[in-house]
CSV table of C-alpha atoms in Angstrom, one decimal:
chain,number,residue,atom,x,y,z
A,8,MET,CA,53.1,106.2,202.0
A,9,GLU,CA,54.3,108.5,199.8
A,10,ARG,CA,55.3,111.8,201.3
A,11,PRO,CA,54.1,114.8,199.6
A,12,SER,CA,55.7,116.3,197.2
A,13,GLU,CA,57.4,119.7,197.5
A,14,PRO,CA,56.0,122.3,195.7
A,15,GLU,CA,57.8,123.7,192.4
A,16,THR,CA,59.6,127.1,192.8
A,17,VAL,CA,61.2,129.3,190.9
A,18,THR,CA,64.2,131.8,191.2
A,19,VAL,CA,63.1,135.6,192.2
A,20,TRP,CA,65.5,137.5,193.8
A,21,ASP,CA,68.8,137.6,191.7
A,22,PRO,CA,71.9,137.6,194.2
A,23,LEU,CA,72.4,141.5,193.9
A,24,VAL,CA,69.2,142.2,195.4
A,25,ARG,CA,69.4,139.6,198.2
A,26,LEU,CA,72.8,141.1,198.9
A,27,GLY,CA,71.8,144.6,199.0
A,28,HIS,CA,69.0,143.6,201.1
A,29,TRP,CA,71.2,141.8,204.1
A,30,GLY,CA,73.6,144.6,203.5
A,31,LEU,CA,71.3,147.6,204.5
A,32,VAL,CA,69.7,145.5,207.1
A,33,VAL,CA,73.2,145.0,208.9
A,34,ALA,CA,74.9,148.9,207.7
A,35,PHE,CA,71.4,150.5,209.3
A,36,ALA,CA,71.7,148.2,212.2
A,37,THR,CA,75.4,148.8,212.7
A,38,ALA,CA,75.0,153.0,212.1
A,39,TYR,CA,71.8,153.4,214.4
A,40,LEU,CA,73.2,151.1,217.1
A,41,THR,CA,76.3,152.6,217.6
A,42,GLU,CA,74.8,156.4,217.4
A,43,GLY,CA,78.3,157.4,216.7
A,44,GLU,CA,80.3,155.6,219.6
A,45,PRO,CA,82.8,155.0,218.0
A,46,GLU,CA,82.1,157.4,215.2
A,47,TRP,CA,84.8,155.4,212.5
A,48,LEU,CA,82.1,152.6,212.5
A,49,HIS,CA,78.8,154.4,212.6
A,50,THR,CA,80.8,156.8,209.6
A,51,TYR,CA,81.4,154.0,207.7
A,52,ALA,CA,78.2,151.8,208.3
A,53,GLY,CA,76.8,155.3,206.4
A,54,TYR,CA,78.6,155.3,203.4
A,55,ALA,CA,77.9,151.4,203.0
A,56,ILE,CA,74.6,152.6,203.2
A,57,ALA,CA,74.8,155.3,200.6
A,58,GLY,CA,76.6,153.2,198.3
A,59,ILE,CA,73.7,150.1,198.7
A,60,VAL,CA,71.1,152.2,197.9
A,61,ALA,CA,72.7,154.2,195.0
A,62,LEU,CA,73.5,150.4,193.8
A,63,ARG,CA,70.2,149.5,194.2
A,64,VAL,CA,68.6,152.1,192.5
A,65,ILE,CA,70.8,152.0,189.3
A,66,TRP,CA,69.8,147.7,189.4
A,67,GLY,CA,66.3,149.2,189.9
A,68,PHE,CA,66.7,150.6,185.8
A,69,VAL,CA,69.1,148.0,184.5
A,70,GLY,CA,68.5,144.7,186.5
A,71,PRO,CA,67.1,141.4,186.1
A,72,ARG,CA,63.0,141.7,185.5
A,73,ARG,CA,62.0,141.2,189.2
A,74,ALA,CA,64.8,143.8,190.6
A,75,ARG,CA,63.3,146.5,188.2
A,76,PHE,CA,60.9,149.2,189.5
A,77,SER,CA,58.6,148.9,186.4
A,78,ASP,CA,58.1,145.2,187.7
A,79,PHE,CA,56.4,146.6,191.2
A,80,VAL,CA,55.9,150.2,191.2
A,81,THR,CA,51.9,151.4,190.7
A,82,GLY,CA,49.6,153.7,191.5
A,83,PRO,CA,48.3,154.0,195.2
A,84,GLY,CA,44.9,152.9,194.1
A,85,ARG,CA,46.8,149.3,194.1
A,86,VAL,CA,48.6,149.7,196.9
A,87,LEU,CA,45.7,150.0,199.0
A,88,ALA,CA,43.4,147.3,197.5
A,89,TYR,CA,46.0,145.2,198.0
A,90,LEU,CA,46.2,146.1,202.1
A,91,LYS,CA,42.6,145.9,202.2
A,92,GLY,CA,42.7,142.4,200.4
A,93,LEU,CA,45.1,141.1,202.7
A,94,LEU,CA,43.2,142.8,205.8
A,95,THR,CA,40.0,141.5,204.9
A,96,GLY,CA,40.2,138.2,202.9
A,97,PRO,CA,41.7,137.1,200.1
A,98,SER,CA,44.5,139.3,198.9
A,99,GLU,CA,46.4,138.4,195.2
A,100,ARG,CA,49.3,136.6,195.5
A,101,HIS,CA,52.3,138.3,193.8
A,102,LEU,CA,55.5,136.2,192.4
A,103,GLY,CA,57.9,139.6,192.5
A,104,HIS,CA,57.1,142.5,195.2
A,105,SER,CA,53.2,142.8,195.9
A,106,PRO,CA,51.7,146.5,195.5
A,107,ALA,CA,52.3,147.3,198.8
A,108,GLY,CA,55.4,145.4,198.6
A,109,GLY,CA,57.0,148.0,196.4
A,110,ALA,CA,55.7,151.3,198.0
A,111,MET,CA,57.7,150.2,201.0
A,112,THR,CA,61.2,149.0,198.4
A,113,VAL,CA,60.9,152.6,197.4
A,114,ALA,CA,60.0,154.2,200.7
A,115,LEU,CA,62.6,152.6,202.6
A,116,LEU,CA,65.1,153.9,199.8
A,117,VAL,CA,64.5,157.5,199.7
A,118,ALA,CA,64.4,157.2,203.7
A,119,LEU,CA,67.7,155.3,203.4
A,120,ALA,CA,69.3,157.6,201.4
A,121,ALA,CA,67.6,160.7,203.4
A,122,THR,CA,69.6,159.6,206.3
A,123,ALA,CA,73.0,158.8,204.8
A,124,LEU,CA,72.9,162.3,203.3
A,125,THR,CA,72.3,164.0,206.3
A,126,GLY,CA,74.8,162.0,208.2
A,127,MET,CA,77.6,163.0,205.8
A,128,GLY,CA,75.9,166.7,205.7
A,129,ASN,CA,76.3,166.6,209.6
A,130,LEU,CA,79.8,165.2,209.5
A,131,ALA,CA,80.9,168.2,207.2
A,132,ALA,CA,79.3,170.7,209.3
A,133,GLU,CA,80.6,169.6,212.6
A,134,GLU,CA,83.7,168.4,211.4
A,135,GLY,CA,84.9,169.5,208.4
A,136,ARG,CA,85.4,166.2,207.1
A,137,GLY,CA,83.3,163.5,203.9
A,138,PRO,CA,82.1,164.0,200.9
A,139,LEU,CA,79.8,167.0,201.4
A,140,ALA,CA,82.4,168.9,203.3
A,141,GLY,CA,83.6,170.8,200.4
A,142,ILE,CA,79.5,171.9,199.9
A,143,VAL,CA,79.0,172.7,203.1
A,144,ALA,CA,81.8,174.9,203.3
A,145,GLN,CA,80.6,176.6,200.8
A,146,ALA,CA,77.5,177.3,201.8
A,147,SER,CA,79.3,178.7,204.9
A,148,ASP,CA,81.2,180.4,202.8
A,149,HIS,CA,78.2,182.4,201.1
A,150,GLY,CA,77.4,183.3,204.9
A,151,ALA,CA,80.3,184.7,205.6
A,152,GLY,CA,79.7,187.3,208.6
A,153,LEU,CA,77.3,184.8,210.4
A,154,ASP,CA,78.8,184.7,214.0
A,155,ASN,CA,79.4,181.2,216.0
A,156,HIS,CA,75.6,181.1,217.1
A,157,ASP,CA,74.9,181.0,213.7
A,158,GLU,CA,77.0,178.5,212.6
A,159,ASP,CA,76.3,176.0,215.7
A,160,ASP,CA,72.3,176.5,214.7
A,161,GLY,CA,73.4,175.3,210.9
A,162,ALA,CA,75.8,172.2,212.7
A,163,GLU,CA,72.6,171.6,214.6
A,164,LEU,CA,69.8,171.3,212.2
A,165,TRP,CA,72.0,168.7,210.1
A,166,GLU,CA,72.2,166.8,213.6
A,167,GLU,CA,68.3,167.2,214.2
A,168,THR,CA,67.6,166.5,210.8
A,169,HIS,CA,69.8,163.6,210.5
A,170,GLU,CA,68.0,162.0,213.7
A,171,VAL,CA,64.6,162.3,212.1
A,172,ALA,CA,65.4,160.6,209.4
A,173,ALA,CA,67.3,158.2,211.1
A,174,ASN,CA,63.8,157.3,213.2
A,175,LEU,CA,61.4,157.8,210.2
A,176,THR,CA,63.6,154.9,208.8
A,177,LEU,CA,63.2,152.4,211.9
A,178,ILE,CA,59.2,153.1,211.9
A,179,LEU,CA,59.2,152.3,207.9
A,180,ILE,CA,61.9,149.3,209.1
A,181,VAL,CA,58.9,148.0,211.7
A,182,LEU,CA,55.8,148.6,209.1
A,183,HIS,CA,57.8,146.1,206.4
A,184,LEU,CA,58.2,143.4,209.1
A,185,GLY,CA,54.7,143.7,209.7
A,186,GLY,CA,53.5,143.7,206.1
A,187,VAL,CA,56.2,140.9,205.6
A,188,ALA,CA,54.7,138.8,208.2
A,189,LEU,CA,51.4,139.4,207.1
A,190,ALA,CA,51.8,138.7,204.0
A,191,SER,CA,53.5,135.5,205.0
A,192,TYR,CA,50.8,134.2,206.5
A,193,ALA,CA,48.2,135.4,203.8
A,194,HIS,CA,49.8,133.5,201.2
A,195,ARG,CA,51.1,130.2,202.8
A,196,GLU,CA,55.3,131.4,202.4
A,197,ASN,CA,57.9,132.5,204.1
A,198,LEU,CA,58.9,135.8,202.2
A,199,ALA,CA,61.8,136.3,204.7
A,200,ARG,CA,63.5,132.9,203.4
A,201,ALA,CA,62.9,133.5,199.8
A,202,MET,CA,65.0,136.9,200.5
A,203,VAL,CA,67.9,134.5,201.8
A,204,THR,CA,67.5,131.7,198.7
A,205,GLY,CA,65.9,133.9,196.1
A,206,ARG,CA,63.3,131.3,195.1
A,207,LYS,CA,59.5,131.4,196.2
A,208,ARG,CA,56.7,128.9,194.9
A,209,ALA,CA,55.9,129.1,191.5
């Protein structure tokens, strides 16, 4: 008895997309779980997030077809239609990102960028270090005459904004995982494995 042949697969995700994806997983998990202890590990994980996000944005304009924003960024109508189909019946399978997957990709990149930037602002406000130290210091100079209480309020604002951005990112990640699981079931393919191998069913 002949064994059924394996379905034909094609390469969808290039190495940079895959490495960037898993790099962000590791960097965000490290930064979130350390919560600043030790500070150097938390800080460098944040720098890694900023660097990977910047590279992914550039790659979204100059990379191969499936990596480009033009391939998967659509209007809200298509996103909602895809989600409705996913939840209520047959939904269109996409070789690259689905409309909902594309929207989540953009949302995560924005949230991760906000988390990294507010983290740098927090480091600059509290310790006068990091890439934003000069900008934050200049802003403080413009507010010369403020007492220490006002300066503490500024540092606290950076910290609170950073925490909100990090927690929002975590919520998006949970939604992303749920969406991947649901789409994998609906389309009968392992989307997480595809992000490791780079290949999907043709």
